[in-house]
Short mmCIF file of C-alpha atoms in Angstrom, two decimals:
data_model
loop_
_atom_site.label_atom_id
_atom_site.label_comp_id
_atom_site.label_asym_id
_atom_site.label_seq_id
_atom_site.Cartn_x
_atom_site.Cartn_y
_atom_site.Cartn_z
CA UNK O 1 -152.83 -54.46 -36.28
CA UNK O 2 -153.24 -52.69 -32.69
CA UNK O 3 -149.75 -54.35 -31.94
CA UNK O 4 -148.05 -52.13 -34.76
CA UNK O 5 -150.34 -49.11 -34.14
CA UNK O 6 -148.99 -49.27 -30.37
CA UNK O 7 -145.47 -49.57 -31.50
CA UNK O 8 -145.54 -47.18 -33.82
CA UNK O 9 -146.75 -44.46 -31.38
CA UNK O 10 -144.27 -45.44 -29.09
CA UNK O 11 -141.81 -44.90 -31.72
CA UNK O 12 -142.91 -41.09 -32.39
CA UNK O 13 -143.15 -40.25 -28.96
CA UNK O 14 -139.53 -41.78 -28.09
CA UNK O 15 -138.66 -39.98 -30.74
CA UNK O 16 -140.06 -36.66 -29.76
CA UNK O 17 -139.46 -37.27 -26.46
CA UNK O 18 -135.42 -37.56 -27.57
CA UNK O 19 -135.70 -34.42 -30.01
CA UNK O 20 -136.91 -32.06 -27.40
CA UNK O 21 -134.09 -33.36 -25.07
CA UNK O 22 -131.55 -32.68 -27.21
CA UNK O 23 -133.32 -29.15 -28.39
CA UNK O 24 -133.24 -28.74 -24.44
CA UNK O 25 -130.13 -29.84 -23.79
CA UNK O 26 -128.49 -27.34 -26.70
CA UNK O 27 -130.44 -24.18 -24.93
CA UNK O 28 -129.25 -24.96 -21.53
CA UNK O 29 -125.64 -25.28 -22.06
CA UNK O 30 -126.01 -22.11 -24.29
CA UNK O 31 -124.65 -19.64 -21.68
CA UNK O 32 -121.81 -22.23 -20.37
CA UNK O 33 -119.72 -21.71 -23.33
CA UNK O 34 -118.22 -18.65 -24.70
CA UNK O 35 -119.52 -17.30 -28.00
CA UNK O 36 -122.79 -16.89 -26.71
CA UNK O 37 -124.79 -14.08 -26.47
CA UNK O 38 -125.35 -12.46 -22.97
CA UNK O 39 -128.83 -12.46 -21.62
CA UNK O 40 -130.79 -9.22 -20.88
CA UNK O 41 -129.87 -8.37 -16.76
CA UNK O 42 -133.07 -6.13 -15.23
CA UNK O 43 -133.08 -6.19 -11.74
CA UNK O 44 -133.29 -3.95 -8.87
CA UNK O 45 -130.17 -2.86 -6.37
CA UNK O 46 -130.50 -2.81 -2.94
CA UNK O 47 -132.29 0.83 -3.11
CA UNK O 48 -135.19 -1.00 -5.43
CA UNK O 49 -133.74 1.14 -8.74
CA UNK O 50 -133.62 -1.15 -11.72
CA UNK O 51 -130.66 -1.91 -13.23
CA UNK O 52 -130.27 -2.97 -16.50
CA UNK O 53 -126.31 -3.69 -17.54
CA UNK O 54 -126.62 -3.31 -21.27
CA UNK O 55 -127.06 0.54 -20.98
CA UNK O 56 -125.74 0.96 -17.67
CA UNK O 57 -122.59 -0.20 -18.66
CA UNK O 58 -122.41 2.13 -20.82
CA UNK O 59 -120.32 0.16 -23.53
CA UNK O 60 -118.02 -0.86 -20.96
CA UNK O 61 -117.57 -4.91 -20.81
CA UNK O 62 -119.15 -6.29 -17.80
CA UNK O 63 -118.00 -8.75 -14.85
CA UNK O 64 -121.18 -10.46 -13.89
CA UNK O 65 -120.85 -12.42 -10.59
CA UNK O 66 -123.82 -14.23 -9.25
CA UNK O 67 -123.22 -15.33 -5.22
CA UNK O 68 -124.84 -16.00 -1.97
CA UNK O 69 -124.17 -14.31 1.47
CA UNK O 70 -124.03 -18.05 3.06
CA UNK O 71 -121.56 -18.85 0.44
CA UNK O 72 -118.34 -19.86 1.89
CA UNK O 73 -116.46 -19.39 -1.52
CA UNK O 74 -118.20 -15.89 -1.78
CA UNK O 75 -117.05 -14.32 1.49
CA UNK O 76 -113.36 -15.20 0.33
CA UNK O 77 -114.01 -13.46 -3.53
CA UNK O 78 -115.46 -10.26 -1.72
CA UNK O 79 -112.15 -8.40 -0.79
CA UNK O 80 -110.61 -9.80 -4.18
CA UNK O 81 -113.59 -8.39 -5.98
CA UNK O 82 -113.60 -5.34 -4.21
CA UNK O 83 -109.55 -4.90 -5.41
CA UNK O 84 -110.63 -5.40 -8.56
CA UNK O 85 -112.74 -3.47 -9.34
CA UNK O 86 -110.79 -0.61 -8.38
CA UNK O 87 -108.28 -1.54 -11.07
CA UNK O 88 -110.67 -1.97 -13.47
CA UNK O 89 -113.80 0.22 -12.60
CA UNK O 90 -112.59 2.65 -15.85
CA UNK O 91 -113.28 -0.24 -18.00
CA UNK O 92 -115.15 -2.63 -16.92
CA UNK O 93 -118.77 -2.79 -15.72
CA UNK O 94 -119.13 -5.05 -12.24
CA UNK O 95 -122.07 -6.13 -11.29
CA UNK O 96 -123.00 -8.40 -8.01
CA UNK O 97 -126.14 -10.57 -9.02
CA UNK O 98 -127.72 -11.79 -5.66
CA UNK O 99 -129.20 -15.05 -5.83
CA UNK O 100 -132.12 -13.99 -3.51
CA UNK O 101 -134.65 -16.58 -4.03
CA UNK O 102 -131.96 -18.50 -2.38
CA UNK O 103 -131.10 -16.10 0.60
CA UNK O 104 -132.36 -14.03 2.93
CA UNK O 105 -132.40 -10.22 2.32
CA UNK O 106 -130.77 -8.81 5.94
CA UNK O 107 -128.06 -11.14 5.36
CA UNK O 108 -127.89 -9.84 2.16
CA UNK O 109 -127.59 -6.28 3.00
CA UNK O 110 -125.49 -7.00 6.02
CA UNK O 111 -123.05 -9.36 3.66
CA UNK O 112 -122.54 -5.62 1.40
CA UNK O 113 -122.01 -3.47 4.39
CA UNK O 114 -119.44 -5.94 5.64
CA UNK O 115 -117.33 -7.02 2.68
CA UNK O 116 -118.14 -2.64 1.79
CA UNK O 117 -118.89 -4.21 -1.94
CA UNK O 118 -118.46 -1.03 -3.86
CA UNK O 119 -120.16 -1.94 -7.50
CA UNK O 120 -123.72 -2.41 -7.90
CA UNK O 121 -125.97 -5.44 -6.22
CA UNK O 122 -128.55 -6.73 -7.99
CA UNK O 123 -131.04 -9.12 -6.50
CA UNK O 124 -132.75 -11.99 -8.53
CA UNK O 125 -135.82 -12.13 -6.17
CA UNK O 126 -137.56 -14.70 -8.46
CA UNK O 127 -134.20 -16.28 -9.73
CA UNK O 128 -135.15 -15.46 -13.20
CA UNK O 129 -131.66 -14.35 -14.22
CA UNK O 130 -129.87 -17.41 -12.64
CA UNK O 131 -131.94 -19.74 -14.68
CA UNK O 132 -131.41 -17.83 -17.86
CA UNK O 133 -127.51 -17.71 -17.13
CA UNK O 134 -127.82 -21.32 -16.45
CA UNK O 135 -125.99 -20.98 -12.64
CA UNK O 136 -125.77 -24.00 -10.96
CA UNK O 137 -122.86 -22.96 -8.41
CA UNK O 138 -121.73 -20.27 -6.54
CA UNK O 139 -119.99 -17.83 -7.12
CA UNK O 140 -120.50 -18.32 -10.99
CA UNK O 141 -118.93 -15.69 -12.86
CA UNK O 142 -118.96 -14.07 -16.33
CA UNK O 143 -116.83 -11.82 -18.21
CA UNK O 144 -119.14 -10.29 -21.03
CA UNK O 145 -117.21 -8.46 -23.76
CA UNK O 146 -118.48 -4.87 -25.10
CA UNK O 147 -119.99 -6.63 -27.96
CA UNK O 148 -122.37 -8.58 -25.33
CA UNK O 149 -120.62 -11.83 -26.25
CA UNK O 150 -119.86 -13.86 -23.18
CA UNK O 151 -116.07 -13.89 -23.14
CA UNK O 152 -115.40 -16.65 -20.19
CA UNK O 153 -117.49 -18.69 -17.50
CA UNK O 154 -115.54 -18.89 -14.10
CA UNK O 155 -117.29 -21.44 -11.69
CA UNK O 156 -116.25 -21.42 -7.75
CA UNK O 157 -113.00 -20.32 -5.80
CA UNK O 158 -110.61 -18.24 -8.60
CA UNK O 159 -107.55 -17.07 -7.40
CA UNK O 160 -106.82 -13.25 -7.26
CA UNK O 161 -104.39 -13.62 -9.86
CA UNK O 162 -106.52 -15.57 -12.28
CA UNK O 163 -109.03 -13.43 -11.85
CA UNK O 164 -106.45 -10.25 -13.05
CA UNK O 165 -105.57 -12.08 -15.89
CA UNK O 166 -109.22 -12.79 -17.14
CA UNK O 167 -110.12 -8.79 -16.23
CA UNK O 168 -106.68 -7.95 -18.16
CA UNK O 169 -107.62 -10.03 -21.39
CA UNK O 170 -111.44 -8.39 -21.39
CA UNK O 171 -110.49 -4.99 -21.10
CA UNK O 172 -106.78 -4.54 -21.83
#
């Protein structure tokens, strides 16, 4: 009689156990597909104002980059980026999410004076943003369409002309 009681609890709880990793599972990959909705961005810039890319981008879509300044793949995207998003500033939103929990804030501010990044940086002190957008590598970016529906995920090293094509497609 214990025998079955035992194996019937281990049952339920194997069977929890598999039903919250697959509920789990489903949530985290949420924001690596597109389709998805994007999650709410409230952070400060460098000059501690808080930014927050639904209204600031004032119905524009948005290119959300997360990065590092000790990111070797980062330091090559800068000048790209900073190309960019004088082709595009008219219709697209950029925004530089700093993963700060995971870098150092001098470097940080020296990285943006050096590379003369000319959109707004955000910094993700606590890293609350990264988790939510599910980054796992840098840079990691998004392309968010005026709806708020994340258009495309872009992981690592994207060449300048892949880039174009994914900024031409969100904003034609």
């Amino acid at each position: 009689m214990k025998r079955n009681a035992i194996v019937n609890l281990a049952i339920v709880v194997l069977l929890v156990f598999t039903c919250y990793s697959f509920w789990n599972k489903q949530e985290d990959s949420a924001f690596a597909a597109p389709n998805a909705a994007a999650p709410e961005v409230k952070l400060p810039d460098l000059d501690g104002r808080w930014v927050d890319i639904r209204k600031d981008a004032d119905g524009k879509a948005v290119f959300l980059v997360f990065w590092t300044s000790w990111c070797e793949y980062c330091k090559k995207e800068a000048s790209v980026l900073g190309e960019l998003y004088g082709e595009f500033k008219e219709r697209i939103a950029f925004y530089a999410v700093n993963v700060t929990h995971q870098d150092d804030l001098k470097e940080v501010r020296s990285f943006v004076q050096a590379h003369r990044l000319p959109f707004p940086v955000l910094l993700d002190e606590k890293g609350e943003v990264t988790e939510r957008y599910r980054v796992e590598y840098l840079p990691t970016f998004y392309l968010i369409g005026r709806d708020g529906i994340v258009e495309d995920l872009l992981i690592g090293e994207i060449p300048r002309e892949r880039l174009l094509g994914k900024l031409q497609e969100l904003a034609p």
